[in-house]
GROMACS .gro file of C-alpha atoms in nm:
model
  339
    1MET     CA    1   4.194   0.800  -1.039
    2THR     CA    2   3.837   0.808  -0.915
    3GLY     CA    3   3.578   0.712  -1.205
    4THR     CA    4   3.258   0.866  -1.278
    5PRO     CA    5   3.008   0.796  -0.986
    6SER     CA    6   2.735   0.571  -1.080
    7ALA     CA    7   2.397   0.657  -1.116
    8TRP     CA    8   2.356   0.475  -0.755
    9GLN     CA    9   2.592   0.643  -0.576
   10LEU     CA   10   2.442   0.979  -0.681
   11LEU     CA   11   2.132   0.900  -0.557
   12ALA     CA   12   2.253   0.710  -0.264
   13PRO     CA   13   2.204   0.991  -0.012
   14VAL     CA   14   1.846   1.047  -0.101
   15ILE     CA   15   1.760   0.673  -0.136
   16ASP     CA   16   1.935   0.496   0.173
   17LEU     CA   17   1.652   0.319   0.366
   18VAL     CA   18   1.924   0.090   0.549
   19THR     CA   19   2.100   0.359   0.786
   20PRO     CA   20   1.783   0.512   0.882
   21LEU     CA   21   1.617   0.189   0.995
   22ALA     CA   22   1.943   0.080   1.129
   23VAL     CA   23   1.954   0.385   1.355
   24ARG     CA   24   1.591   0.331   1.470
   25ALA     CA   25   1.659  -0.030   1.548
   26ALA     CA   26   1.973   0.069   1.761
   27ALA     CA   27   1.738   0.302   1.957
   28SER     CA   28   1.476   0.027   1.963
   29LEU     CA   29   1.735  -0.197   2.154
   30GLY     CA   30   1.840   0.085   2.378
   31VAL     CA   31   2.220   0.018   2.268
   32ALA     CA   32   2.345   0.330   2.353
   33ASP     CA   33   2.198   0.301   2.720
   34HIS     CA   34   2.425  -0.028   2.734
   35LEU     CA   35   2.734   0.152   2.614
   36ALA     CA   36   2.704   0.444   2.869
   37ASP     CA   37   2.980   0.318   3.065
   38GLY     CA   38   3.230   0.252   2.799
   39PRO     CA   39   3.306   0.013   2.512
   40VAL     CA   40   3.157  -0.336   2.532
   41PRO     CA   41   3.229  -0.672   2.347
   42VAL     CA   42   2.918  -0.738   2.110
   43ALA     CA   43   2.871  -1.076   2.275
   44GLU     CA   44   2.761  -0.897   2.607
   45LEU     CA   45   2.629  -0.622   2.447
   46ALA     CA   46   2.376  -0.858   2.262
   47ARG     CA   47   2.303  -1.037   2.603
   48ARG     CA   48   2.223  -0.689   2.755
   49CYS     CA   49   1.977  -0.596   2.440
   50GLU     CA   50   1.839  -0.935   2.418
   51ALA     CA   51   1.981  -0.949   2.045
   52ASP     CA   52   2.143  -1.190   1.824
   53PRO     CA   53   2.490  -1.112   1.840
   54ASP     CA   54   2.579  -1.172   1.491
   55ALA     CA   55   2.307  -0.961   1.376
   56LEU     CA   56   2.381  -0.688   1.626
   57GLY     CA   57   2.736  -0.667   1.532
   58ARG     CA   58   2.652  -0.632   1.156
   59LEU     CA   59   2.410  -0.326   1.249
   60LEU     CA   60   2.652  -0.165   1.487
   61ARG     CA   61   2.955  -0.211   1.224
   62HIS     CA   62   2.745  -0.034   0.934
   63LEU     CA   63   2.637   0.220   1.171
   64ALA     CA   64   2.997   0.285   1.296
   65CYS     CA   65   3.083   0.316   0.917
   66HIS     CA   66   2.827   0.597   0.923
   67GLY     CA   67   2.969   0.777   1.207
   68VAL     CA   68   2.707   0.661   1.451
   69PHE     CA   69   2.889   0.448   1.723
   70THR     CA   70   3.259   0.320   1.721
   71GLU     CA   71   3.443   0.029   1.701
   72PRO     CA   72   3.758   0.061   1.895
   73ALA     CA   73   3.853  -0.284   1.864
   74PRO     CA   74   3.726  -0.571   1.631
   75GLY     CA   75   3.383  -0.677   1.774
   76THR     CA   76   3.389  -0.425   2.050
   77PHE     CA   77   3.134  -0.123   2.029
   78GLY     CA   78   3.121   0.206   2.179
   79THR     CA   79   2.947   0.552   2.158
   80ASN     CA   80   3.032   0.891   2.019
   81GLU     CA   81   2.855   1.224   2.015
   82LEU     CA   82   2.602   1.084   1.761
   83ALA     CA   83   2.517   0.782   1.941
   84SER     CA   84   2.487   0.941   2.259
   85LEU     CA   85   2.176   1.121   2.114
   86LEU     CA   86   1.997   0.781   2.135
   87ARG     CA   87   2.034   0.743   2.546
   88SER     CA   88   1.719   0.737   2.720
   89GLY     CA   89   1.791   1.018   2.925
   90HIS     CA   90   1.902   1.268   2.661
   91PRO     CA   91   1.696   1.594   2.671
   92ALA     CA   92   1.639   1.595   2.268
   93GLY     CA   93   1.393   1.266   2.335
   94MET     CA   94   1.531   1.126   2.014
   95ARG     CA   95   1.509   0.749   2.137
   96ALA     CA   96   1.164   0.775   2.201
   97GLY     CA   97   1.104   0.952   1.887
   98LEU     CA   98   1.288   0.660   1.686
   99ASP     CA   99   1.157   0.371   1.882
  100LEU     CA  100   1.006   0.122   1.626
  101ALA     CA  101   0.799  -0.006   1.901
  102GLY     CA  102   0.665   0.296   1.977
  103PHE     CA  103   0.479   0.607   1.802
  104GLY     CA  104   0.805   0.774   1.641
  105GLY     CA  105   0.900   0.445   1.479
  106GLN     CA  106   0.555   0.354   1.346
  107MET     CA  107   0.479   0.714   1.236
  108ASP     CA  108   0.784   0.703   0.982
  109LEU     CA  109   0.656   0.316   0.869
  110ALA     CA  110   0.326   0.502   0.756
  111PHE     CA  111   0.534   0.612   0.476
  112THR     CA  112   0.506   0.289   0.313
  113GLY     CA  113   0.203   0.379   0.205
  114LEU     CA  114   0.292   0.688   0.027
  115LEU     CA  115   0.168   0.607  -0.302
  116HIS     CA  116  -0.188   0.587  -0.175
  117THR     CA  117  -0.131   0.921  -0.066
  118LEU     CA  118   0.001   1.039  -0.408
  119ARG     CA  119  -0.296   0.888  -0.591
  120THR     CA  120  -0.556   0.989  -0.385
  121GLY     CA  121  -0.434   1.314  -0.202
  122GLY     CA  122  -0.553   1.141   0.143
  123PRO     CA  123  -0.366   1.026   0.460
  124ALA     CA  124  -0.168   0.669   0.404
  125TRP     CA  125  -0.191   0.571   0.778
  126GLU     CA  126  -0.531   0.409   0.743
  127THR     CA  127  -0.385   0.197   0.478
  128VAL     CA  128  -0.091   0.085   0.665
  129PHE     CA  129  -0.248   0.042   1.014
  130GLY     CA  130  -0.603  -0.015   0.936
  131ALA     CA  131  -0.772   0.288   1.089
  132PRO     CA  132  -0.757   0.671   1.036
  133PHE     CA  133  -0.461   0.835   1.235
  134TRP     CA  134  -0.692   0.958   1.560
  135GLU     CA  135  -0.883   0.667   1.570
  136TYR     CA  136  -0.588   0.432   1.569
  137LEU     CA  137  -0.440   0.606   1.867
  138ALA     CA  138  -0.779   0.615   2.083
  139ALA     CA  139  -0.808   0.226   2.003
  140ASN     CA  140  -0.473   0.168   2.079
  141PRO     CA  141  -0.375   0.319   2.433
  142ALA     CA  142  -0.038   0.202   2.445
  143MET     CA  143   0.035   0.379   2.112
  144GLY     CA  144  -0.173   0.657   2.247
  145ALA     CA  145   0.058   0.674   2.571
  146SER     CA  146   0.367   0.661   2.326
  147PHE     CA  147   0.219   0.945   2.104
  148ASP     CA  148   0.196   1.143   2.398
  149ALA     CA  149   0.552   1.090   2.534
  150THR     CA  150   0.667   1.173   2.171
  151MET     CA  151   0.502   1.503   2.171
  152ALA     CA  152   0.649   1.597   2.531
  153ALA     CA  153   0.991   1.527   2.420
  154GLY     CA  154   1.213   1.787   2.376
  155THR     CA  155   1.199   2.011   2.708
  156ASP     CA  156   1.455   2.255   2.535
  157TYR     CA  157   1.177   2.353   2.284
  158ALA     CA  158   0.920   2.394   2.553
  159ALA     CA  159   1.147   2.644   2.777
  160ASP     CA  160   1.249   2.815   2.435
  161LEU     CA  161   0.855   2.877   2.375
  162ALA     CA  162   0.806   2.967   2.764
  163ALA     CA  163   1.078   3.223   2.738
  164GLY     CA  164   0.967   3.357   2.372
  165TYR     CA  165   0.621   3.486   2.446
  166ASP     CA  166   0.562   3.812   2.679
  167TRP     CA  167   0.349   3.643   2.946
  168SER     CA  168   0.350   3.961   3.159
  169GLY     CA  169  -0.006   4.071   3.095
  170ALA     CA  170  -0.155   3.735   3.164
  171ARG     CA  171  -0.313   3.559   3.465
  172HIS     CA  172  -0.438   3.235   3.323
  173VAL     CA  173  -0.312   3.019   3.000
  174VAL     CA  174  -0.502   2.760   2.831
  175ASP     CA  175  -0.300   2.508   2.637
  176VAL     CA  176  -0.547   2.361   2.429
  177GLY     CA  177  -0.442   2.004   2.277
  178GLY     CA  178  -0.148   2.069   2.499
  179GLY     CA  179  -0.074   1.693   2.537
  180THR     CA  180   0.059   1.570   2.881
  181GLY     CA  181   0.155   1.956   2.981
  182GLU     CA  182   0.510   1.965   2.900
  183LEU     CA  183   0.481   2.335   2.739
  184LEU     CA  184   0.225   2.455   2.999
  185ALA     CA  185   0.471   2.314   3.299
  186ALA     CA  186   0.777   2.513   3.112
  187VAL     CA  187   0.526   2.860   3.104
  188LEU     CA  188   0.414   2.772   3.453
  189THR     CA  189   0.734   2.706   3.608
  190ALA     CA  190   0.933   3.008   3.431
  191HIS     CA  191   0.629   3.274   3.550
  192PRO     CA  192   0.520   3.179   3.898
  193GLY     CA  193   0.212   3.416   3.886
  194LEU     CA  194   0.050   3.222   3.620
  195ARG     CA  195  -0.219   2.972   3.653
  196GLY     CA  196  -0.312   2.733   3.369
  197THR     CA  197  -0.557   2.486   3.214
  198LEU     CA  198  -0.468   2.176   3.001
  199VAL     CA  199  -0.708   2.079   2.739
  200ASP     CA  200  -0.701   1.731   2.562
  201LEU     CA  201  -0.852   1.404   2.526
  202PRO     CA  202  -0.945   1.213   2.854
  203ALA     CA  203  -0.650   0.957   2.867
  204THR     CA  204  -0.407   1.237   2.787
  205VAL     CA  205  -0.489   1.438   3.061
  206ARG     CA  206  -0.482   1.194   3.295
  207ARG     CA  207  -0.130   1.152   3.238
  208GLY     CA  208  -0.085   1.545   3.234
  209ARG     CA  209  -0.237   1.573   3.568
  210ASP     CA  210  -0.008   1.321   3.702
  211HIS     CA  211   0.319   1.523   3.523
  212LEU     CA  212   0.186   1.845   3.632
  213ALA     CA  213   0.154   1.726   3.959
  214ALA     CA  214   0.503   1.557   3.971
  215ARG     CA  215   0.647   1.907   3.858
  216GLY     CA  216   0.460   2.070   4.175
  217LEU     CA  217   0.211   2.251   3.970
  218GLY     CA  218  -0.073   2.072   4.052
  219ASP     CA  219  -0.241   2.341   4.237
  220ARG     CA  220  -0.199   2.614   3.990
  221CYS     CA  221  -0.338   2.404   3.688
  222ASP     CA  222  -0.664   2.251   3.617
  223VAL     CA  223  -0.751   1.980   3.345
  224ALA     CA  224  -1.040   1.962   3.070
  225GLY     CA  225  -1.053   1.623   2.938
  226GLN     CA  226  -1.239   1.703   2.630
  227SER     CA  227  -1.225   1.726   2.225
  228PHE     CA  228  -1.102   2.077   2.123
  229PHE     CA  229  -1.370   2.080   1.832
  230ASP     CA  230  -1.622   2.125   2.126
  231PRO     CA  231  -1.655   2.472   2.331
  232LEU     CA  232  -1.343   2.507   2.559
  233PRO     CA  233  -1.322   2.653   2.889
  234SER     CA  234  -1.373   3.021   2.950
  235GLY     CA  235  -1.155   3.246   3.157
  236GLY     CA  236  -0.827   3.232   3.003
  237ASP     CA  237  -0.584   3.548   2.911
  238VAL     CA  238  -0.392   3.333   2.634
  239TYR     CA  239  -0.517   3.014   2.450
  240VAL     CA  240  -0.213   2.823   2.305
  241LEU     CA  241  -0.222   2.582   2.017
  242SER     CA  242   0.112   2.457   2.009
  243SER     CA  243   0.210   2.266   1.666
  244VAL     CA  244  -0.147   2.177   1.687
  245LEU     CA  245  -0.321   2.315   1.363
  246HIS     CA  246  -0.079   2.148   1.127
  247ASP     CA  247  -0.256   1.801   1.189
  248TRP     CA  248  -0.560   1.924   1.028
  249ALA     CA  249  -0.683   2.043   0.696
  250ASP     CA  250  -0.824   2.402   0.669
  251ARG     CA  251  -1.187   2.348   0.760
  252ASP     CA  252  -1.076   2.174   1.088
  253ALA     CA  253  -0.802   2.398   1.176
  254THR     CA  254  -1.053   2.704   1.116
  255THR     CA  255  -1.287   2.524   1.356
  256ILE     CA  256  -1.026   2.463   1.644
  257LEU     CA  257  -0.926   2.853   1.589
  258ARG     CA  258  -1.292   2.951   1.628
  259ARG     CA  259  -1.331   2.751   1.960
  260CYS     CA  260  -1.047   2.944   2.064
  261ALA     CA  261  -1.143   3.295   1.999
  262GLU     CA  262  -1.495   3.195   2.131
  263ALA     CA  263  -1.333   3.100   2.454
  264ALA     CA  264  -1.080   3.395   2.484
  265GLY     CA  265  -1.371   3.647   2.414
  266ARG     CA  266  -1.277   3.997   2.339
  267ASP     CA  267  -1.001   4.066   2.583
  268GLY     CA  268  -0.832   3.773   2.516
  269ARG     CA  269  -0.569   3.614   2.311
  270VAL     CA  270  -0.489   3.315   2.095
  271LEU     CA  271  -0.129   3.250   2.036
  272LEU     CA  272  -0.019   3.000   1.750
  273THR     CA  273   0.330   2.815   1.782
  274GLN     CA  274   0.511   2.593   1.526
  275GLU     CA  275   0.809   2.418   1.611
  276HIS     CA  276   0.940   2.458   1.248
  277GLY     CA  277   0.976   2.761   1.067
  278THR     CA  278   0.739   2.854   0.773
  279GLU     CA  279   0.982   2.813   0.500
  280GLY     CA  280   1.231   2.561   0.391
  281ALA     CA  281   1.342   2.234   0.407
  282ASP     CA  282   1.181   2.169   0.742
  283ARG     CA  283   0.855   2.301   0.617
  284ALA     CA  284   0.869   2.097   0.304
  285GLU     CA  285   0.937   1.778   0.523
  286MET     CA  286   0.673   1.811   0.734
  287ASP     CA  287   0.410   1.941   0.486
  288LEU     CA  288   0.431   1.573   0.344
  289ARG     CA  289   0.444   1.423   0.667
  290MET     CA  290   0.117   1.572   0.792
  291LEU     CA  291  -0.036   1.482   0.482
  292VAL     CA  292   0.073   1.116   0.526
  293LEU     CA  293  -0.023   1.059   0.866
  294CYS     CA  294  -0.323   1.242   0.907
  295GLY     CA  295  -0.407   1.476   0.605
  296GLY     CA  296  -0.285   1.798   0.792
  297ARG     CA  297  -0.021   2.089   0.621
  298GLU     CA  298   0.230   2.304   0.711
  299ARG     CA  299   0.122   2.647   0.673
  300GLY     CA  300   0.297   3.016   0.627
  301LEU     CA  301   0.211   3.337   0.786
  302ASP     CA  302  -0.028   3.416   0.476
  303ASP     CA  303  -0.208   3.087   0.538
  304TYR     CA  304  -0.238   3.125   0.925
  305THR     CA  305  -0.339   3.490   0.869
  306ALA     CA  306  -0.638   3.366   0.639
  307LEU     CA  307  -0.723   3.111   0.921
  308ALA     CA  308  -0.751   3.366   1.151
  309ALA     CA  309  -0.977   3.574   0.972
  310GLU     CA  310  -1.219   3.266   0.938
  311ALA     CA  311  -1.232   3.248   1.252
  312GLY     CA  312  -1.271   3.605   1.366
  313LEU     CA  313  -0.921   3.663   1.469
  314THR     CA  314  -0.640   3.917   1.336
  315VAL     CA  315  -0.278   3.851   1.357
  316ALA     CA  316  -0.115   4.098   1.607
  317ALA     CA  317   0.224   4.010   1.654
  318VAL     CA  318   0.476   3.741   1.495
  319HIS     CA  319   0.772   3.629   1.710
  320THR     CA  320   1.070   3.374   1.609
  321THR     CA  321   1.243   3.238   1.905
  322PRO     CA  322   1.585   3.182   1.944
  323LEU     CA  323   1.537   2.799   1.830
  324GLY     CA  324   1.346   2.889   1.548
  325GLN     CA  325   1.000   2.864   1.667
  326VAL     CA  326   0.744   3.098   1.516
  327LEU     CA  327   0.511   3.221   1.748
  328ILE     CA  328   0.175   3.398   1.597
  329ALA     CA  329  -0.006   3.607   1.854
  330CYS     CA  330  -0.380   3.696   1.732
  331ALA     CA  331  -0.655   3.903   1.882
  332PRO     CA  332  -1.016   3.917   1.835
  333VAL     CA  333  -1.168   4.151   1.519
  334PRO     CA  334  -1.327   4.412   1.675
  335GLY     CA  335  -1.715   4.361   1.650
  336THR     CA  336  -1.706   4.012   1.553
  337HIS     CA  337  -1.987   3.802   1.747
  338LEU     CA  338  -1.844   3.446   1.782
  339SER     CA  339  -2.107   3.267   1.984
   0.00000   0.00000   0.00000
């Protein structure tokens, strides 16, 4: 007969830090890649991963108990459906997103400063890593590149956005804060009649130019290495802000929107996209995450409508894509002078 669960057992699903960090460590070591051809004894697996055999065995045995990896024979480990998500070539990009040596893992470690955020209302990143979020990325090129790679992961979401909006009336798309151009590449590939401009900081668009050229899109896409707080390239029909505004507090988010509205002019459109829906657990988690990292916030439709109005825009249409991303199309308010 099972007794009454202890307080520890009741809270275990929401307090466990061991398992999430173990998954990240396995991703960092590339364990799933080294098991791609089948189960491997832990001694050999440790050699391939450059890890201690005993420590790696304990890690994988713990993860196997939680349904990540298998132990088909004592001391021999293999992959399963969950573990395969950690392979480097998986389209979900989870390995890059969890690697403790890269931005994904570092991002999660910022939560060790959560008490600072709760006491001050400000982001914790600076207290954990010694510099504000954007300054830290700019001063650490390797981490900045890792950030760009993490933002570009998940090609299925880029394809979902490319298919989720009616681009038929556009000739030129400007992706503002578009990273290395994964979304812009998906849009241009799906719609051969379009041209594009990628806007982001100089180091990022240099990587973006190479990425777009590798996709065979170099002759259809320009790049602009600049801040989106400065005047943006004009001449676009649609200015896209994909998961950008949630990085910023209201004042800065309004400035970014206003820059897009200025460049779009009276006939253009500004398209806001958010990867997560505007309600529920996804929004709650990301709302806290954005605050801890960089002082940003998640927003609902009413919030975006208010920001758009401050920037001289009005919400013209709202769409939800098959993968649950929200697209908010904004048009200039008639009679508004933005410049």
